[in-house]
Short mmCIF file of C-alpha atoms and ligand atoms in Angstrom, two decimals:
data_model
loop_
_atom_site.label_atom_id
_atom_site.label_comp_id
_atom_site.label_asym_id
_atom_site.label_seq_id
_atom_site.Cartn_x
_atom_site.Cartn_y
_atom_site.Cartn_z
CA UNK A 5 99.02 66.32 79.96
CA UNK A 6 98.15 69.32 78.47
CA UNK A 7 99.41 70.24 75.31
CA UNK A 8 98.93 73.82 75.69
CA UNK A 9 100.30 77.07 76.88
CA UNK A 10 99.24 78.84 79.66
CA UNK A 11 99.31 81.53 81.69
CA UNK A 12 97.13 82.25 85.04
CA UNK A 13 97.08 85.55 86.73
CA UNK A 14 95.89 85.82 90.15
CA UNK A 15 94.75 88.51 92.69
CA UNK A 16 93.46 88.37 96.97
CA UNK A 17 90.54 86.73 95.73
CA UNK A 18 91.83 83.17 95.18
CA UNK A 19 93.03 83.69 98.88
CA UNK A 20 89.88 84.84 100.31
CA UNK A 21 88.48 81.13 100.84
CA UNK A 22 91.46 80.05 102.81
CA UNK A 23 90.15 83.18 105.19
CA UNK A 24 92.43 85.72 103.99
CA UNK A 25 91.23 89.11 103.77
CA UNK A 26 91.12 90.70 100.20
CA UNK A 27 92.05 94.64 99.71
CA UNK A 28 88.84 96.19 98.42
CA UNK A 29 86.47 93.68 99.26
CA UNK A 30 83.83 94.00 101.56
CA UNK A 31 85.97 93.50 104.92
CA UNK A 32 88.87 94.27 102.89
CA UNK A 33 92.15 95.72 103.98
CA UNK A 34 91.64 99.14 102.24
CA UNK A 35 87.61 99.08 103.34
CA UNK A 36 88.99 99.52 107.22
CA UNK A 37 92.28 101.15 106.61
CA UNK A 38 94.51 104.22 104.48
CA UNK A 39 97.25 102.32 102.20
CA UNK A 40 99.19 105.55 102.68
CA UNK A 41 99.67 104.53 106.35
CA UNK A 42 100.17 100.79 106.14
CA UNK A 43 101.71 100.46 102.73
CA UNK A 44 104.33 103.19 101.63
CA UNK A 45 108.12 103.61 102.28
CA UNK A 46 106.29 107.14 103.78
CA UNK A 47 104.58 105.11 106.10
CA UNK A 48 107.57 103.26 107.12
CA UNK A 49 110.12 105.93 107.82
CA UNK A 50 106.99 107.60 110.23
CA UNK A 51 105.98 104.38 111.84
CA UNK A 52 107.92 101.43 111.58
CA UNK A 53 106.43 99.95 114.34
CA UNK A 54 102.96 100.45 113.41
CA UNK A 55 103.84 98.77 109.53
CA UNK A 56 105.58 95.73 111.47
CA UNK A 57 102.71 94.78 113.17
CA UNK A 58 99.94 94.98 109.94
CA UNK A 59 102.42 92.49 108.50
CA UNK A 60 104.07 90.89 111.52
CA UNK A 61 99.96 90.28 111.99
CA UNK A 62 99.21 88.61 108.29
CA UNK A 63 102.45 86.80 108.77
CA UNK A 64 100.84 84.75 111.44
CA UNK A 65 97.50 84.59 109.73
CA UNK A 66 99.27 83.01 106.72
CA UNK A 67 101.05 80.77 109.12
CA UNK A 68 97.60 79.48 110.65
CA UNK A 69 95.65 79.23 106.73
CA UNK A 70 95.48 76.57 104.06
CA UNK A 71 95.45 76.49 100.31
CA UNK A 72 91.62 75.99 98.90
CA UNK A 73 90.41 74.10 95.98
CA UNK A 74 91.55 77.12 94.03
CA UNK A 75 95.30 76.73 95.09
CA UNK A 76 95.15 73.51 94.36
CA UNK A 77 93.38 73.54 91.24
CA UNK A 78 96.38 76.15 89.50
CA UNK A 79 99.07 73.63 91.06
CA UNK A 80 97.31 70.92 89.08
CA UNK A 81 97.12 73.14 86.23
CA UNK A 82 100.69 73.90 86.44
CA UNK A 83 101.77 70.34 86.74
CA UNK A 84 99.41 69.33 83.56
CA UNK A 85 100.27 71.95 81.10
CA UNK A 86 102.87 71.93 78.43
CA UNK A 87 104.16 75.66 79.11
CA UNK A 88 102.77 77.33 82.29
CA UNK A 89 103.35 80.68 84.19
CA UNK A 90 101.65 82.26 87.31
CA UNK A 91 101.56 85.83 88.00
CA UNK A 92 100.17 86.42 91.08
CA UNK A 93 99.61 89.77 93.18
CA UNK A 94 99.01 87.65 96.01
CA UNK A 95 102.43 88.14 98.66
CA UNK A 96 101.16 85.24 100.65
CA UNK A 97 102.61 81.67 100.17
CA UNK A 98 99.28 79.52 99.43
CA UNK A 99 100.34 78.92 95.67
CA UNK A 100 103.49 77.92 96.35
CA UNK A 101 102.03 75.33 99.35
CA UNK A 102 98.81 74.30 97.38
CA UNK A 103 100.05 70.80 96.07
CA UNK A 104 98.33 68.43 92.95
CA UNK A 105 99.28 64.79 93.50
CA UNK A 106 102.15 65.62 96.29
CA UNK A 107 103.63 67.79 93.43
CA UNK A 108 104.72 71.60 94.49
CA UNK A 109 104.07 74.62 91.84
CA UNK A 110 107.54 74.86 91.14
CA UNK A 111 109.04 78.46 91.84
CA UNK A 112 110.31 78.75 87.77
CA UNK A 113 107.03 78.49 87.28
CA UNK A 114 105.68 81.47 89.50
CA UNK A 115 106.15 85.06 90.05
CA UNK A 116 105.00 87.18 92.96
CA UNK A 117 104.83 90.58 91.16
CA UNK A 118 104.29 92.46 94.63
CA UNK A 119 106.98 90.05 96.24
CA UNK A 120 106.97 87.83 99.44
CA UNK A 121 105.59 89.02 102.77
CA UNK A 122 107.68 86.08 103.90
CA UNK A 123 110.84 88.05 102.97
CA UNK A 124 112.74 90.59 105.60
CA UNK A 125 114.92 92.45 103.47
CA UNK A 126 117.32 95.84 104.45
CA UNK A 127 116.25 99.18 104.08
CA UNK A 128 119.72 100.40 103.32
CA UNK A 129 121.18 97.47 101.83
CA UNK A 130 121.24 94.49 100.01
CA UNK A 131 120.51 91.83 102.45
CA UNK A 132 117.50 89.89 102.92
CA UNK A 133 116.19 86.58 104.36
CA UNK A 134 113.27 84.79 104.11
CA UNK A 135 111.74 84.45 107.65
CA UNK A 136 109.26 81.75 108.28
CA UNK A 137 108.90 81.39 111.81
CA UNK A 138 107.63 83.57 114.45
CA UNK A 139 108.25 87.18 114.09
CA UNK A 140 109.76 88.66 117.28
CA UNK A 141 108.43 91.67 118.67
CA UNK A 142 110.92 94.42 117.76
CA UNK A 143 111.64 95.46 114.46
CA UNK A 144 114.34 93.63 112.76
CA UNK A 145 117.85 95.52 112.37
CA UNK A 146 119.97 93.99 108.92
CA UNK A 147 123.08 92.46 110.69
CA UNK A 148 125.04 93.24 107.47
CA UNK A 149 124.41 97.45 108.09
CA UNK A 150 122.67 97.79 111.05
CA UNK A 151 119.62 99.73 109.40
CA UNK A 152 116.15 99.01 109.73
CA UNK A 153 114.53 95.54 108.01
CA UNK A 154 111.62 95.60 106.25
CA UNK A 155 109.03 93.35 104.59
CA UNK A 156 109.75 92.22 100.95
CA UNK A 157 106.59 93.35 99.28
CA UNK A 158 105.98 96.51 96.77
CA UNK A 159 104.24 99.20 98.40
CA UNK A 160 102.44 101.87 96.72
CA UNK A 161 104.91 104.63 94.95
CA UNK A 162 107.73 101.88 94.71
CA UNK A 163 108.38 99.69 91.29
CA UNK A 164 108.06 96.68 90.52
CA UNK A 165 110.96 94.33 90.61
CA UNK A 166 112.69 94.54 86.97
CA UNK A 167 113.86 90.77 86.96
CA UNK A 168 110.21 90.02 88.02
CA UNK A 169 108.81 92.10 84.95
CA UNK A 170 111.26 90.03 82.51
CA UNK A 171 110.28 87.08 83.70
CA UNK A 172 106.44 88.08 82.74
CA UNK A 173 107.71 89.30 79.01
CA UNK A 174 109.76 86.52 78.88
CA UNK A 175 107.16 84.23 79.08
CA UNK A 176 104.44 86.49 76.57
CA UNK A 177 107.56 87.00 74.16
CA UNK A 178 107.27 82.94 73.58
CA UNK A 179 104.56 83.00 71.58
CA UNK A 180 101.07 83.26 72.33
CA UNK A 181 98.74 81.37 75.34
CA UNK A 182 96.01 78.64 74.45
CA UNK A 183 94.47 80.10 77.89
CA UNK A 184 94.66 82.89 79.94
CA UNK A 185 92.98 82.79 83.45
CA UNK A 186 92.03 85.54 85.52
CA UNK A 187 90.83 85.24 88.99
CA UNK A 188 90.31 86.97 92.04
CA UNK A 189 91.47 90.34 91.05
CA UNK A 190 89.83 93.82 90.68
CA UNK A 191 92.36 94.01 87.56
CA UNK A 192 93.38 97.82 88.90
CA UNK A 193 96.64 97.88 87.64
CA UNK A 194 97.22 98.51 83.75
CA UNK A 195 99.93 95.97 83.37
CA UNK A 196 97.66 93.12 85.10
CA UNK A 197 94.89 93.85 82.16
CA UNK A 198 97.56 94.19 79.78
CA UNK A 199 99.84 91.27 80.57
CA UNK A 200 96.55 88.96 79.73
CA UNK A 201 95.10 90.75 76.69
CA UNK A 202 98.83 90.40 75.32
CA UNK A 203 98.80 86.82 76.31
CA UNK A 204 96.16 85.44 74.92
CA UNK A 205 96.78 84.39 71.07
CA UNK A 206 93.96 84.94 68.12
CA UNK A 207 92.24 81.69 69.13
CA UNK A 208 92.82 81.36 73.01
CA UNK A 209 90.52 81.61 75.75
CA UNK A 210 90.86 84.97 77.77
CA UNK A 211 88.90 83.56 80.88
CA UNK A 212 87.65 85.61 83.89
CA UNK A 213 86.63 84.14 87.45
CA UNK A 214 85.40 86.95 90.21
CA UNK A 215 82.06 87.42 91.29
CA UNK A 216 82.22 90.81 90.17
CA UNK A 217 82.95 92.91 87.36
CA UNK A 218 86.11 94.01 86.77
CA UNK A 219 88.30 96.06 83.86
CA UNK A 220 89.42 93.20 82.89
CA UNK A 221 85.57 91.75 81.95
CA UNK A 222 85.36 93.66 78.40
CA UNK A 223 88.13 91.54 77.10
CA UNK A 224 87.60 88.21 78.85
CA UNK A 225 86.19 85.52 76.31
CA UNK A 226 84.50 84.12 79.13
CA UNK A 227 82.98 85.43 82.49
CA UNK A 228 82.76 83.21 85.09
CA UNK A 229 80.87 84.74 88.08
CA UNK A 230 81.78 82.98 90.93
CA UNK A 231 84.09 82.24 93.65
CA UNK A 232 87.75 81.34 92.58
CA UNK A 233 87.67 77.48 94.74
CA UNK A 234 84.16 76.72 93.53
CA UNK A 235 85.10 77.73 89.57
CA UNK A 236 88.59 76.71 89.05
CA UNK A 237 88.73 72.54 90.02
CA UNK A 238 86.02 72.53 87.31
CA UNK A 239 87.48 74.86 84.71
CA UNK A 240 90.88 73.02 85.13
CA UNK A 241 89.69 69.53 85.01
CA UNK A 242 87.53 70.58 81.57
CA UNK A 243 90.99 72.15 79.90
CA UNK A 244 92.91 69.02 81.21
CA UNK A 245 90.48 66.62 79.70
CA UNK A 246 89.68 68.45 76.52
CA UNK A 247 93.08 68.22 75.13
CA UNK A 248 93.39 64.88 76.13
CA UNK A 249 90.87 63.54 74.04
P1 OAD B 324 91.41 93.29 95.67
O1 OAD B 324 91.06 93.24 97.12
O2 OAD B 324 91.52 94.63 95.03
O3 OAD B 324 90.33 92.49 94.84
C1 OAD B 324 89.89 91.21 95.18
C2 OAD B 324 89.02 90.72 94.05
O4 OAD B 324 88.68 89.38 94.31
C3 OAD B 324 87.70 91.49 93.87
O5 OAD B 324 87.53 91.79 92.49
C4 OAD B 324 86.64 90.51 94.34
O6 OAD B 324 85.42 90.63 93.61
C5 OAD B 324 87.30 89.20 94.06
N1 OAD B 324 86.90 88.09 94.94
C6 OAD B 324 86.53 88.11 96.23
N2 OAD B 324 86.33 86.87 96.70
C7 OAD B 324 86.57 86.03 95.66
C8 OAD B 324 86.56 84.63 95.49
N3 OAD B 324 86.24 83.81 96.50
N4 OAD B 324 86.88 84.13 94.27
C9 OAD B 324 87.21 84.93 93.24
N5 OAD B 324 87.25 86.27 93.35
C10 OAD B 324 86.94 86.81 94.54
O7 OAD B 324 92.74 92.44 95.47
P2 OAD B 324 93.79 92.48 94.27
O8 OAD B 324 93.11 92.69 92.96
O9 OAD B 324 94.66 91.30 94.44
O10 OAD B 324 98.97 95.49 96.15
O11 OAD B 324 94.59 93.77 94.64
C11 OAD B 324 95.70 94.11 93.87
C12 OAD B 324 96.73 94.74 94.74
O12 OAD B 324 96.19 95.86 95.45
C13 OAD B 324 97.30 93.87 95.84
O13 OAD B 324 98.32 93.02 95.38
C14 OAD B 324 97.83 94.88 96.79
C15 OAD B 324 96.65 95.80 96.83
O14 OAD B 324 96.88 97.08 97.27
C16 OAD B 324 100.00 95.92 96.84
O15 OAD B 324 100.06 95.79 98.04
C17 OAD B 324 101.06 96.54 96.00
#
């Protein structure tokens, strides 16, 4: 057990060693492809076809990957620590199947702050489902309303989810983290540099894993240069054992 509070924040990167293609990365979503055509409500009233398959696509490469030593590594982390909370970018389910001791990260103690490319949810309406299987080829109509479905992430131009955001303050309004860990994220949005500089108390450990430099690197107490499944068993085994001494 660890006796301390935490709070890990991660981006594509702690994906990319399950074979999951990060956004700006070399090979990276955006490297081959315009956001504005894959990843806006623009680009879905255009060409909903066109957005269905990029994700009806990822979908099945999710389906086919594994959690890494990095997954796993959080879910121990999560299972260890006192107070825990995981904010991840990622829309893919690898945290939430990543397991430490056949024990789950428990969804209280995540948020997907870009949502869950697992979700179909109505255009027009309320309604959504989670849809694990197979995607069928034509693009899903709600039943409730009849309008077009679409996937359950945030796409550029759209907010975040508000109950999503309070569960993030929530969590920073209960006092301040023993450790905040960073990893796998170019750090690009304000409130993902912000939510871990506000985290982290007077004394705590503001930790960052990417091979590269990021925004986030001027305020990181520590830099650790190197990929998310080689750096984090390691990390998380030396926080679990220090307080247990
Ligand atoms: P990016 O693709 O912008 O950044 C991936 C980061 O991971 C880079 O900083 C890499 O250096 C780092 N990286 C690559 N391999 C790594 C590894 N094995 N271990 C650790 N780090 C590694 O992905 P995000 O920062 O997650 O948003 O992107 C943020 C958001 O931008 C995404 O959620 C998505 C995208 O557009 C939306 O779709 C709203």
């Amino acid at each position: 057990m660890f006796n301390g509070r935490v709070l890990v924040i991660t981006g594509a990167g702690v994906s990319a060693e399950s074979g999951i293609p990060t956004f700006r990365g070399k090979d990276g979503y955006w490297r081959n492809w315009d956001p504005a055509k894959l990843a806006t409500p623009t680009a879905f009233q255009n060409d909903p076809d066109l957005v269905w398959e990029w994700y009806r696509e990822r979908r099945k490469q999710l389906r086919a990957a594994q959690p890494n030593p990095a997954h796993e590594a959080i879910a121990r982390l999560a299972a260890t620590a006192e107070e825990f909370l995981l904010v991840t970018q990622n829309v893919d389910d690898l945290h939430a199947r990543a397991k430490w001791e056949g024990t789950d990260l428990l969804p209280e103690k995540m948020v997907q702050i870009h949502g869950d490319i697992f979700v179909t949810r109505c255009s027009g309406c309320e309604f959504s489902r989670r849809d694990l299987r197979e995607d069928e080829k034509e693009i899903p109509k709600c039943p409730d309303c009849g309008a077009l479905m679409r996937p359950g992430v945030v796409w550029f131009g759209e907010q975040l989810d508000s109950r999503e955001i309070e569960r993030v303050e929530g969590y920073l309004h209960q006092g301040p983290c023993d450790a905040v860990i960073v990893a796998g994220t170019t750090a690009l949005f304000g409130y993902i540099v912000e939510w871990a500089v506000r985290a982290v108390g007077e004394s705590g450990r503001l930790i960052e894993i990417n091979p590269e430099e990021t925004p986030l690197s001027q305020f990181a107490t520590e830099q650790i240069r190197e990929p998310a499944g080689v750096a984090l068993p390691g990390l998380v085994t030396s926080i679990v054992s220090d307080s247990s001494r």
